Short mmCIF file of C-alpha atoms in Angstrom, two decimals:
data_model
loop_
_atom_site.label_atom_id
_atom_site.label_comp_id
_atom_site.label_asym_id
_atom_site.label_seq_id
_atom_site.Cartn_x
_atom_site.Cartn_y
_atom_site.Cartn_z
CA MET A 23 53.01 62.86 92.10
CA LYS A 24 53.31 66.08 93.70
CA LYS A 25 50.22 67.07 95.88
CA ILE A 26 50.04 70.34 94.31
CA ILE A 27 49.31 68.32 91.16
CA LEU A 28 46.86 65.91 92.82
CA LEU A 29 44.59 68.66 94.43
CA SER A 30 44.86 70.46 90.99
CA PHE A 31 42.99 67.66 89.26
CA LEU A 32 40.78 67.10 91.34
CA ALA A 33 38.87 70.43 90.22
CA ILE A 34 40.05 71.19 86.22
CA ILE A 35 40.90 68.78 83.31
CA CYS A 36 43.13 71.19 81.53
CA SER A 37 44.92 74.45 82.83
CA SER A 38 47.03 76.47 80.79
CA THR A 39 45.99 74.33 77.60
CA GLY A 40 47.57 76.46 74.86
CA CYS A 41 46.28 77.19 71.26
CA LYS A 42 47.43 74.04 69.21
CA LYS A 43 47.52 75.17 65.62
CA PHE A 44 45.04 71.46 64.66
CA LEU A 45 42.49 73.33 67.20
CA ASP A 46 40.93 76.69 65.68
CA LYS A 47 39.94 77.57 69.70
CA VAL A 48 41.26 79.41 72.70
CA PRO A 49 41.25 77.48 75.79
CA SER A 50 38.65 77.54 78.11
CA THR A 51 38.91 78.24 82.08
CA PHE A 52 39.14 75.80 84.58
CA VAL A 53 35.85 73.47 84.50
CA SER A 54 34.61 70.43 86.62
CA PRO A 55 34.64 66.98 85.11
CA VAL A 56 31.41 66.12 85.72
CA ASN A 57 29.84 69.10 83.97
CA TYR A 58 32.18 68.69 81.31
CA PHE A 59 33.19 65.98 78.11
CA ASN A 60 29.59 66.38 77.63
CA THR A 61 30.48 67.30 73.62
CA GLU A 62 32.55 66.49 70.80
CA LYS A 63 34.18 70.30 71.09
CA GLU A 64 34.16 69.93 74.51
CA VAL A 65 36.51 66.44 74.02
CA ASN A 66 38.81 68.17 71.71
CA THR A 67 39.73 70.79 74.17
CA ALA A 68 40.77 68.18 76.85
CA LEU A 69 42.59 66.67 74.43
CA ASN A 70 44.42 69.82 73.00
CA GLY A 71 45.23 70.04 77.10
CA VAL A 72 47.24 66.45 76.55
CA TYR A 73 49.20 67.80 73.61
CA ASP A 74 49.74 70.74 75.18
CA ILE A 75 52.40 69.23 77.32
CA LEU A 76 54.55 68.38 74.28
CA GLY A 77 54.81 72.08 73.60
CA LYS A 78 55.55 73.51 76.78
CA GLU A 79 58.67 75.09 77.14
CA GLN A 80 60.40 72.61 80.00
CA VAL A 81 59.77 70.17 77.81
CA TYR A 82 59.85 69.66 73.73
CA GLY A 83 59.35 73.50 73.43
CA GLY A 84 63.08 73.67 74.78
CA GLN A 85 64.52 72.43 78.19
CA LEU A 86 63.92 68.33 76.96
CA PRO A 87 66.51 68.70 73.87
CA ILE A 88 68.36 71.85 75.17
CA ARG A 89 69.17 71.34 78.47
CA HIS A 90 68.79 67.60 79.48
CA ALA A 91 70.43 66.01 76.86
CA PRO A 92 72.93 68.69 75.52
CA SER A 93 75.92 67.23 76.85
CA THR A 94 77.27 63.93 75.05
CA ASP A 95 80.09 63.15 72.43
CA GLU A 96 78.43 65.52 70.08
CA SER A 97 77.86 68.70 71.98
CA PHE A 98 78.48 70.27 74.69
CA PHE A 99 76.77 73.50 76.92
CA SER A 100 78.23 76.72 75.74
CA TYR A 101 76.93 78.48 78.47
CA ALA A 102 78.99 79.66 81.82
CA SER A 103 76.21 81.25 83.50
CA PHE A 104 74.39 78.72 84.98
CA PRO A 105 76.64 77.00 87.31
CA THR A 106 74.90 73.34 87.86
CA GLY A 107 72.43 71.42 85.82
CA PRO A 108 71.66 68.01 83.79
CA PHE A 109 73.50 69.50 80.83
CA TYR A 110 76.98 69.31 83.45
CA TYR A 111 75.77 66.01 85.41
CA ASN A 112 76.20 68.47 88.40
CA PHE A 113 72.74 67.98 89.86
CA GLY A 114 71.13 66.42 92.91
CA ALA A 115 67.24 65.87 93.57
CA ASP A 116 66.77 69.25 94.32
CA ASP A 117 67.77 70.34 90.80
CA ALA A 118 64.76 72.47 89.39
CA THR A 119 65.31 71.21 85.58
CA ILE A 120 64.32 68.13 86.59
CA ARG A 121 61.81 68.32 88.98
CA VAL A 122 59.96 70.25 86.15
CA LEU A 123 60.05 67.53 83.66
CA TRP A 124 58.87 65.06 86.15
CA GLN A 125 56.06 67.41 86.93
CA TYR A 126 54.81 68.01 83.31
CA MET A 127 55.22 64.43 82.69
CA TYR A 128 52.31 63.21 85.26
CA ASP A 129 50.16 66.65 84.32
CA GLY A 130 50.05 65.35 81.05
CA ILE A 131 49.55 61.10 82.27
CA GLU A 132 47.00 63.08 84.30
CA ARG A 133 45.38 65.03 81.83
CA ALA A 134 45.20 61.86 79.48
CA ASN A 135 43.70 59.97 82.26
CA VAL A 136 40.96 62.00 83.15
CA LEU A 137 40.05 62.27 79.18
CA LEU A 138 39.98 58.58 79.11
CA ALA A 139 37.89 57.79 82.29
CA ASN A 140 35.52 60.50 80.67
CA LEU A 141 35.65 60.04 76.75
CA ASP A 142 32.48 57.54 76.53
CA LYS A 143 30.47 60.38 78.04
CA ALA A 144 30.68 62.55 75.35
CA THR A 145 27.94 62.76 72.25
CA MET A 146 29.86 62.42 69.15
CA ASP A 147 30.44 60.10 66.18
CA ASP A 148 32.27 56.93 67.53
CA GLY A 149 35.10 56.87 65.09
CA LYS A 150 36.38 60.64 66.02
CA ARG A 151 36.05 58.73 69.59
CA SER A 152 38.18 56.28 69.10
CA VAL A 153 40.71 58.31 67.12
CA VAL A 154 40.53 60.51 70.34
CA LYS A 155 41.29 57.65 72.66
CA GLY A 156 44.20 56.28 70.31
CA GLU A 157 45.79 59.83 70.94
CA ALA A 158 45.42 60.08 74.56
CA LEU A 159 46.75 56.67 75.23
CA PHE A 160 49.85 56.97 72.73
CA LEU A 161 51.03 60.62 74.51
CA ARG A 162 50.32 58.95 78.01
CA ALA A 163 52.54 56.14 77.16
CA PHE A 164 54.97 58.98 75.58
CA TYR A 165 54.91 60.45 78.18
CA TYR A 166 55.71 56.88 80.65
CA PHE A 167 58.38 56.44 77.82
CA ILE A 168 60.09 59.99 78.89
CA LEU A 169 59.82 58.86 82.44
CA VAL A 170 61.41 55.71 82.21
CA GLN A 171 63.86 56.70 80.31
CA ASN A 172 65.25 59.54 82.80
CA TRP A 173 64.39 57.62 85.83
CA GLY A 174 63.74 53.99 85.45
CA GLY A 175 60.87 52.78 87.02
CA VAL A 176 58.42 55.05 88.05
CA PRO A 177 54.48 54.83 89.25
CA LEU A 178 52.00 53.71 86.42
CA LYS A 179 49.03 55.76 87.39
CA LEU A 180 46.75 54.64 84.83
CA ASN A 181 43.41 56.47 85.97
CA PRO A 182 42.61 59.90 87.10
CA THR A 183 43.17 61.15 91.03
CA THR A 184 39.93 61.26 92.69
CA SER A 185 41.20 61.52 96.53
CA ILE A 186 44.11 63.70 98.11
CA ASN A 187 45.29 60.72 99.99
CA GLU A 188 46.23 59.35 96.80
CA VAL A 189 49.55 60.15 97.17
CA ASN A 190 51.79 57.16 98.31
CA ILE A 191 52.13 55.19 95.05
CA PRO A 192 54.81 52.82 94.88
CA ARG A 193 57.09 52.59 92.01
CA ASN A 194 57.14 49.69 88.90
CA THR A 195 59.67 47.94 87.70
CA ILE A 196 61.31 48.94 84.59
CA LYS A 197 59.96 46.01 82.64
CA GLU A 198 56.63 46.95 83.74
CA VAL A 199 56.28 50.67 82.69
CA TYR A 200 57.92 49.77 78.98
CA ASP A 201 55.04 46.40 79.06
CA GLN A 202 52.46 49.48 79.43
CA ILE A 203 53.89 51.85 77.40
CA LEU A 204 53.47 48.98 74.44
CA LYS A 205 49.97 48.01 75.37
CA ASP A 206 48.72 51.56 75.10
CA MET A 207 51.02 52.02 72.07
CA THR A 208 50.40 49.19 70.10
CA GLU A 209 45.93 49.82 70.76
CA ALA A 210 47.04 53.63 69.87
CA GLU A 211 48.01 52.87 66.19
CA GLY A 212 44.76 50.83 65.56
CA ARG A 213 43.03 54.05 66.25
CA VAL A 214 45.11 56.80 65.31
CA LEU A 215 44.68 58.26 61.82
CA LYS A 216 47.08 57.99 58.50
CA ILE A 217 49.55 61.32 58.78
CA SER A 218 47.81 62.49 54.93
CA GLN A 219 44.62 61.96 56.46
CA ILE A 220 45.88 64.53 59.23
CA GLY A 221 47.57 66.74 56.65
CA PHE A 222 50.82 67.69 59.55
CA GLY A 223 52.99 66.66 61.95
CA GLY A 224 51.65 68.10 64.81
CA ARG A 225 49.17 65.47 65.80
CA VAL A 226 49.79 61.92 66.30
CA SER A 227 48.94 59.40 63.18
CA LYS A 228 50.01 56.06 62.57
CA SER A 229 53.34 56.79 61.08
CA ALA A 230 54.21 58.60 64.45
CA VAL A 231 53.03 55.27 66.42
CA ARG A 232 54.66 53.06 64.56
CA GLY A 233 58.01 55.26 64.84
CA ILE A 234 58.32 55.79 68.27
CA LEU A 235 57.22 52.22 69.02
CA ALA A 236 60.21 51.28 66.89
CA ARG A 237 62.57 53.95 69.45
CA VAL A 238 60.85 52.21 72.52
CA CYS A 239 61.78 48.86 70.93
CA LEU A 240 65.08 49.32 70.31
CA THR A 241 65.61 51.48 73.61
CA MET A 242 64.14 48.09 75.22
CA ALA A 243 66.88 45.74 73.55
CA GLY A 244 69.21 47.82 74.83
CA TYR A 245 70.51 48.38 78.33
CA PRO A 246 69.23 47.88 80.81
CA LEU A 247 66.26 45.38 79.64
CA LYS A 248 68.38 43.90 77.05
CA ASP A 249 65.52 42.22 75.67
CA ILE A 250 66.90 41.43 72.21
CA SER A 251 63.52 39.80 71.28
CA LYS A 252 62.58 43.94 70.36
CA PHE A 253 65.07 44.28 67.59
CA LYS A 254 62.69 41.64 65.53
CA ASP A 255 59.74 44.46 66.97
CA ALA A 256 61.87 47.56 66.08
CA ALA A 257 62.80 46.05 62.51
CA GLU A 258 59.00 45.45 61.68
CA TRP A 259 57.65 48.91 63.18
CA ALA A 260 60.34 51.11 61.54
CA GLY A 261 58.91 49.20 57.84
CA LYS A 262 55.48 49.69 58.67
CA VAL A 263 56.61 53.73 58.94
CA ASN A 264 56.17 53.86 54.92
CA GLU A 265 53.38 51.07 54.38
CA PHE A 266 51.04 53.45 52.74
CA GLY A 267 53.92 55.55 51.06
CA GLU A 268 53.06 58.74 52.75
CA HIS A 269 57.26 59.12 53.71
CA SER A 270 60.24 60.25 51.69
CA LEU A 271 63.70 62.14 52.68
CA ASN A 272 63.30 65.87 51.73
CA PRO A 273 65.91 66.59 49.40
CA ASP A 274 67.49 69.28 50.72
CA TYR A 275 68.77 68.52 54.50
CA SER A 276 68.76 72.31 55.03
CA GLN A 277 65.17 72.29 54.30
CA VAL A 278 63.89 70.30 56.85
CA PHE A 279 64.83 72.78 59.43
CA ILE A 280 64.24 75.89 57.45
CA ASN A 281 60.62 73.97 56.83
CA LEU A 282 60.35 74.29 60.90
CA CYS A 283 61.27 77.92 60.96
CA LYS A 284 59.27 79.37 58.83
CA ASP A 285 56.04 76.85 60.49
CA GLN A 286 55.75 74.77 57.53
CA TYR A 287 54.81 71.31 57.86
CA ASP A 288 56.40 69.01 55.85
CA ILE A 289 54.86 65.49 56.11
CA LYS A 290 56.94 63.47 54.30
CA GLU A 291 60.15 64.12 56.55
CA SER A 292 58.83 65.57 59.32
CA ILE A 293 56.68 63.01 61.20
CA PHE A 294 55.74 64.04 64.70
CA GLU A 295 56.52 67.31 65.93
CA ALA A 296 55.55 69.44 69.22
CA GLU A 297 53.62 72.59 68.63
CA GLU A 298 54.74 76.17 69.11
CA PHE A 299 52.43 79.02 68.32
CA GLY A 300 53.03 82.77 68.00
CA THR A 301 55.70 85.03 69.18
CA ASN A 302 54.92 84.97 73.08
CA ASN A 303 53.99 88.40 72.91
CA ASP A 304 49.76 87.21 72.95
CA ALA A 305 47.74 85.96 75.03
CA VAL A 306 48.47 82.59 74.23
CA ARG A 307 51.84 82.54 75.29
CA GLU A 308 52.59 79.45 73.22
CA GLY A 309 56.40 80.27 72.14
CA GLY A 310 59.36 78.00 72.81
CA ARG A 311 63.23 78.46 72.88
CA ILE A 312 64.20 76.11 69.50
CA GLY A 313 66.42 78.49 67.78
CA ASN A 314 66.59 81.20 71.02
CA GLU A 315 68.67 78.75 73.12
CA ASN A 316 70.19 76.18 70.67
CA GLY A 317 70.71 78.65 67.61
CA VAL A 318 73.82 80.58 66.57
CA ARG A 319 74.94 82.62 69.13
CA CYS A 320 74.13 86.94 68.57
CA ALA A 321 75.91 89.34 70.30
CA ALA A 322 73.18 92.28 69.22
CA THR A 323 71.83 94.11 72.35
CA ASP A 324 69.61 96.98 69.95
CA ALA A 325 65.95 95.99 70.24
CA ALA A 326 65.91 96.71 66.96
CA VAL A 327 68.68 94.54 65.47
CA ILE A 328 66.99 91.80 68.13
CA ALA A 329 63.33 92.16 66.28
CA SER A 330 64.87 92.11 62.98
CA VAL A 331 67.31 89.21 63.10
CA GLY A 332 66.60 87.48 66.64
CA TYR A 333 68.65 86.80 69.68
CA ALA A 334 70.23 83.49 70.05
CA TYR A 335 72.26 82.55 73.23
CA GLY A 336 74.22 79.94 71.26
CA PHE A 337 73.83 77.05 74.32
CA ILE A 338 74.63 74.28 72.30
CA SER A 339 77.90 73.88 70.15
CA THR A 340 80.05 70.81 68.76
CA THR A 341 82.47 68.87 70.03
CA ARG A 342 85.97 68.09 67.73
CA LYS A 343 84.39 64.62 67.55
CA LEU A 344 81.13 65.47 65.50
CA TYR A 345 82.40 68.30 63.61
CA THR A 346 85.61 65.88 62.03
CA SER A 347 83.40 63.31 61.61
CA TYR A 348 81.65 64.59 58.05
CA GLU A 349 83.93 63.59 54.65
CA PHE A 350 84.16 67.11 53.68
CA ASN A 351 87.39 67.52 51.31
CA ALA A 352 87.86 71.07 50.20
CA SER A 353 89.07 70.26 46.92
CA ASP A 354 86.49 67.59 45.80
CA VAL A 355 82.48 68.71 45.89
CA SER A 356 81.30 65.44 45.37
CA LYS A 357 83.38 63.98 48.61
CA ARG A 358 81.42 66.76 50.83
CA ASP A 359 78.53 65.85 53.41
CA LEU A 360 76.55 69.07 53.29
CA ARG A 361 74.80 68.10 56.51
CA ARG A 362 78.19 69.46 58.35
CA ASP A 363 77.87 73.72 57.47
CA TRP A 364 74.40 73.46 58.43
CA ALA A 365 73.97 71.77 61.42
CA ILE A 366 77.33 73.40 62.54
CA SER A 367 77.73 77.09 62.72
CA THR A 368 80.05 78.52 60.45
CA TYR A 369 79.53 81.98 61.62
CA THR A 370 77.97 84.28 64.76
CA LEU A 371 75.99 87.60 64.67
CA ASN A 372 78.04 90.42 66.03
CA ALA A 373 76.37 93.29 67.85
CA SER A 374 74.79 95.13 64.30
CA GLY A 375 73.47 91.39 63.37
CA VAL A 376 75.78 90.94 60.81
CA LYS A 377 77.73 87.38 59.92
CA ALA A 378 80.58 87.30 60.82
CA ASN A 379 82.51 84.20 59.85
CA ILE A 380 84.65 81.75 62.44
CA GLY A 381 88.07 80.78 61.96
CA ALA A 382 88.41 77.56 60.04
CA THR A 383 90.41 75.74 62.77
CA ASN A 384 88.18 77.13 65.99
CA ILE A 385 85.95 74.19 66.30
CA TYR A 386 84.51 74.62 69.56
CA ALA A 387 83.05 78.04 68.71
CA ARG A 388 80.87 76.65 66.12
CA ASN A 389 77.25 76.39 67.88
CA CYS A 390 74.28 74.09 66.84
CA ALA A 391 73.09 75.98 63.81
CA LYS A 392 70.25 73.81 62.57
CA TRP A 393 67.16 75.88 63.22
CA ARG A 394 68.15 79.35 62.24
CA ARG A 395 66.36 82.43 63.50
CA GLU A 396 66.69 84.42 60.26
CA TYR A 397 64.07 82.37 58.36
CA GLU A 398 61.15 82.59 61.18
CA LEU A 399 58.30 84.36 59.05
CA LEU A 400 56.91 86.40 62.18
CA SER A 401 58.11 89.83 62.91
CA PRO A 402 58.95 91.79 65.00
CA LYS A 403 60.81 88.81 66.95
CA ASN A 404 60.98 87.72 70.40
CA LYS A 405 63.79 88.24 71.81
CA ASN A 406 63.22 84.85 73.69
CA TYR A 407 60.77 82.49 72.10
CA THR A 408 59.92 81.34 68.46
CA PRO A 409 57.43 79.97 66.88
CA THR A 410 59.61 77.30 65.45
CA ASN A 411 57.93 74.09 66.30
CA PHE A 412 60.36 70.69 67.61
CA GLN A 413 60.75 67.46 64.99
CA ILE A 414 60.34 64.72 67.79
CA LEU A 415 60.54 62.41 65.22
CA ARG A 416 61.39 62.18 61.37
CA TYR A 417 61.85 60.17 58.63
CA ALA A 418 66.00 59.74 58.30
CA ASP A 419 65.38 58.69 62.09
CA VAL A 420 63.10 55.95 60.78
CA LEU A 421 65.52 55.00 58.80
CA LEU A 422 68.28 54.33 60.51
CA MET A 423 66.42 52.95 63.67
CA GLN A 424 65.32 50.22 60.78
CA ALA A 425 68.98 49.58 59.55
CA GLU A 426 69.98 49.59 63.07
CA ALA A 427 67.29 46.42 63.87
CA GLU A 428 67.89 44.51 61.03
CA ASN A 429 71.82 44.43 61.69
CA GLU A 430 70.76 43.30 65.12
CA ILE A 431 68.54 40.55 63.94
CA ASN A 432 70.18 39.41 60.69
CA ASN A 433 73.82 39.36 62.39
CA GLY A 434 75.20 41.45 60.15
CA PRO A 435 73.72 43.98 57.52
CA ASN A 436 71.43 42.98 55.15
CA VAL A 437 70.07 44.83 51.95
CA THR A 438 66.98 46.03 53.80
CA ALA A 439 70.01 47.81 56.32
CA VAL A 440 72.19 48.79 53.84
CA ASN A 441 69.32 50.59 51.55
CA ALA A 442 68.18 52.63 54.97
CA LEU A 443 71.46 53.76 55.43
CA ASN A 444 72.83 54.66 52.30
CA GLU A 445 69.61 56.82 51.48
CA VAL A 446 70.40 58.90 54.33
CA ARG A 447 73.44 59.24 53.56
CA ARG A 448 72.75 60.36 49.77
CA ARG A 449 70.56 63.13 50.59
CA GLY A 450 73.45 64.35 53.47
CA TYR A 451 75.89 64.49 49.90
CA GLY A 452 73.01 66.45 48.07
CA LYS A 453 72.51 63.30 46.18
CA LEU A 454 68.16 63.63 45.94
CA MET A 455 68.59 66.67 44.70
CA PRO A 456 67.20 67.30 40.84
CA GLY A 457 69.80 66.70 38.60
CA ALA A 458 72.57 64.84 41.22
CA THR A 459 74.54 62.24 39.50
CA ASN A 460 76.33 59.30 40.66
CA LEU A 461 74.48 58.67 43.54
CA GLY A 462 76.36 55.68 44.95
CA ASN A 463 79.11 58.24 45.20
CA ALA A 464 77.59 58.68 48.46
CA ASP A 465 77.48 55.20 49.58
CA TYR A 466 79.22 53.64 52.76
CA PRO A 467 81.59 51.78 50.68
CA GLY A 468 81.30 47.96 51.59
CA ALA A 469 78.69 48.44 53.78
CA ILE A 470 76.95 44.78 52.87
CA SER A 471 80.03 43.05 54.05
CA LEU A 472 80.61 44.61 57.13
CA GLY A 473 80.25 42.39 60.51
CA LYS A 474 77.87 43.31 62.67
CA ALA A 475 79.43 45.17 65.42
CA ALA A 476 81.37 46.94 61.95
CA PHE A 477 78.01 47.98 60.75
CA LEU A 478 76.58 48.89 64.28
CA LYS A 479 79.89 51.55 64.97
CA VAL A 480 78.70 52.98 61.20
CA ILE A 481 74.81 53.79 62.35
CA GLN A 482 76.58 55.11 65.14
CA ASP A 483 78.40 57.27 63.70
CA GLU A 484 75.40 58.24 61.10
CA ARG A 485 73.13 58.58 63.87
CA ALA A 486 75.48 61.51 64.96
CA ARG A 487 76.23 63.27 61.97
CA GLU A 488 72.17 63.10 60.64
CA LEU A 489 70.55 63.58 63.80
CA CYS A 490 72.60 65.76 66.20
CA PHE A 491 71.42 68.09 68.50
CA GLU A 492 68.06 66.50 68.54
CA GLY A 493 68.18 65.39 71.96
CA LEU A 494 68.70 61.86 71.11
CA ARG A 495 72.29 60.92 71.62
CA LYS A 496 72.35 60.18 75.38
CA TYR A 497 69.64 57.76 75.39
CA ASP A 498 71.44 56.13 72.58
CA LEU A 499 74.89 56.26 74.45
CA ILE A 500 72.51 54.21 77.10
CA ARG A 501 71.15 51.90 75.59
CA TRP A 502 74.00 51.02 73.78
CA GLY A 503 75.52 50.38 76.90
CA ILE A 504 78.76 53.35 75.99
CA PHE A 505 77.36 55.96 77.80
CA VAL A 506 80.03 56.37 80.44
CA ASN A 507 82.57 55.07 78.49
CA THR A 508 81.99 57.52 75.56
CA MET A 509 81.84 60.84 78.09
CA GLN A 510 85.26 60.15 79.49
CA GLU A 511 86.71 59.94 75.96
CA VAL A 512 84.81 63.26 75.68
CA ALA A 513 86.50 64.69 78.39
CA THR A 514 89.75 63.61 76.93
CA GLU A 515 89.20 65.05 73.97
CA PHE A 516 88.54 68.69 75.32
CA THR A 517 92.25 67.97 77.44
CA THR A 518 93.53 67.33 74.37
CA TYR A 519 92.53 70.23 71.97
CA ALA A 520 90.59 72.70 74.10
CA SER A 521 91.75 75.17 76.22
CA MET A 522 91.65 75.08 79.57
CA THR A 523 91.38 78.85 80.73
CA THR A 524 88.15 79.22 78.75
CA THR A 525 85.74 78.67 81.76
CA ILE A 526 82.90 76.84 78.44
CA TYR A 527 85.42 74.48 77.26
CA LYS A 528 86.99 73.92 80.55
CA ASN A 529 83.20 73.61 82.06
CA ALA A 530 82.51 70.91 79.53
CA ARG A 531 85.42 69.17 80.03
CA ASP A 532 84.71 68.89 84.01
CA ALA A 533 81.30 67.53 82.98
CA ALA A 534 82.25 64.50 81.25
CA GLN A 535 84.58 63.88 83.56
CA ARG A 536 82.02 64.00 86.30
CA VAL A 537 79.96 61.08 84.54
CA THR A 538 79.28 57.78 86.29
CA ALA A 539 77.11 55.27 86.00
CA THR A 540 74.93 57.06 88.69
CA HIS A 541 74.25 59.41 85.55
CA LEU A 542 72.18 56.96 84.11
CA LEU A 543 69.06 58.12 85.79
CA TYR A 544 67.73 60.77 87.26
CA PRO A 545 67.28 61.21 90.89
CA ILE A 546 63.19 61.32 91.85
CA PRO A 547 62.41 65.08 92.43
CA ILE A 548 62.92 65.69 96.44
CA LEU A 549 59.63 67.38 96.54
CA GLU A 550 58.60 63.84 95.13
CA MET A 551 59.80 61.62 97.97
CA SER A 552 58.82 64.01 100.78
CA LEU A 553 55.30 63.88 99.74
CA ASN A 554 54.86 60.23 98.63
CA LYS A 555 56.01 57.60 101.18
CA ALA A 556 56.29 54.74 99.10
CA MET A 557 58.64 56.13 96.58
CA VAL A 558 62.38 54.57 96.54
CA GLN A 559 65.01 57.13 95.99
CA ASN A 560 67.81 55.85 92.52
CA ASP A 561 71.14 54.44 93.56
CA GLY A 562 73.82 57.16 94.07
CA TYR A 563 71.34 59.87 94.93
#
């Protein structure tokens, strides 16, 4: 970890903690652990600091889904002003975006370690203390999950820093990191509350822990560990998410994202969210970039128009592969996947903030449109920051993980797998709306008769249609072992269908062509390498 981070936590427990919606407080100033952790209030303030990392602009408040994972077979980075970065697979160990993500993950881990080390000092109810411990353990493990996915084996640091000499920390193996993640999350699952007791998705619940454990186990079952025993665990954790009957799909796909933009919780579908707050014009400054950087492009320059409609850069756009993967029969309404025209824009906003339709054949001009600024309730809108939470886990993802895991452990789809798949598809075709008829028309034809490989391909395609632009695709492609080959196919797609005289299309083609096995992991940041003499760099960097 960077020395500046180590030094900072010798004197403070949480800096810039922010004001989360689930804690009715403004963060305190810097405090010493020696004189802190005496009361439940102080414990909650420290816990707030651990959560705060999730919503940072450099994490789920923007960069993790928008700049770290946009260039896949479902989307491309469609902004020409940035010449290098992880979104173009054009980076080195000095890349600032990569360095800052590493920094914030270890910031969050250190905050969790400080809290866990001092938690028993506080005078508070033991039941509440146990819940806090569970949340802190989960968050620490979740930050390690982000690290191991992006860098492989990393230093496991499970105690707070007590000396500026604690700098030379060697890397643990990938398996050791995952084993700790499982240990912490499994303990957390027994301590945290049900989501119905909490009432919103901005706090760690049993459903959140179980769903993320399913994600962790699926990842462990794939590349690079290939521990196929974890498919069984993934199926069990996914199946347990709805043990208490708290979850179901929102009947309207678009409403999932409208609720997020309106700052309204929907715990039936949206299980775990990174919290944002306000328009970044206040002292708290907890706004994020969701809907701004990854929204429908707005060309407005007038401040009054921007304050009214909300500015968006349109950094993320669809690939042809994703757009054409949706069934959309122009003459038969029953054969239209309604997710397409919500997830992918049909319009842009002109200089007056008025919608201008995109031509039917102009696929690559279509931005990500899931988070639409027109639904934000706060006014006037900030040009660059929004109060929109980012959903880290939602129930549709859980269903598709369950279907995938069941397919693997049963050597082909069973009834549980097929039902989970078709529940997601039915919502996509509007079949969960009141008055809907012929629900089975949306089901994947003959799914129960498919072989294991064929059903996996169905799941892979369905995850793209359902979860596109949500920061999951790159990691899915890696764990499936098809990332490099898929990106070469994307390069071919752009060469075939896009004009190479258009800068953003050429950049997208070049980014996809650039991908090799080296890009399965990030480089250890050069500053970390210079400070931590026990650190070993990843291959290729």
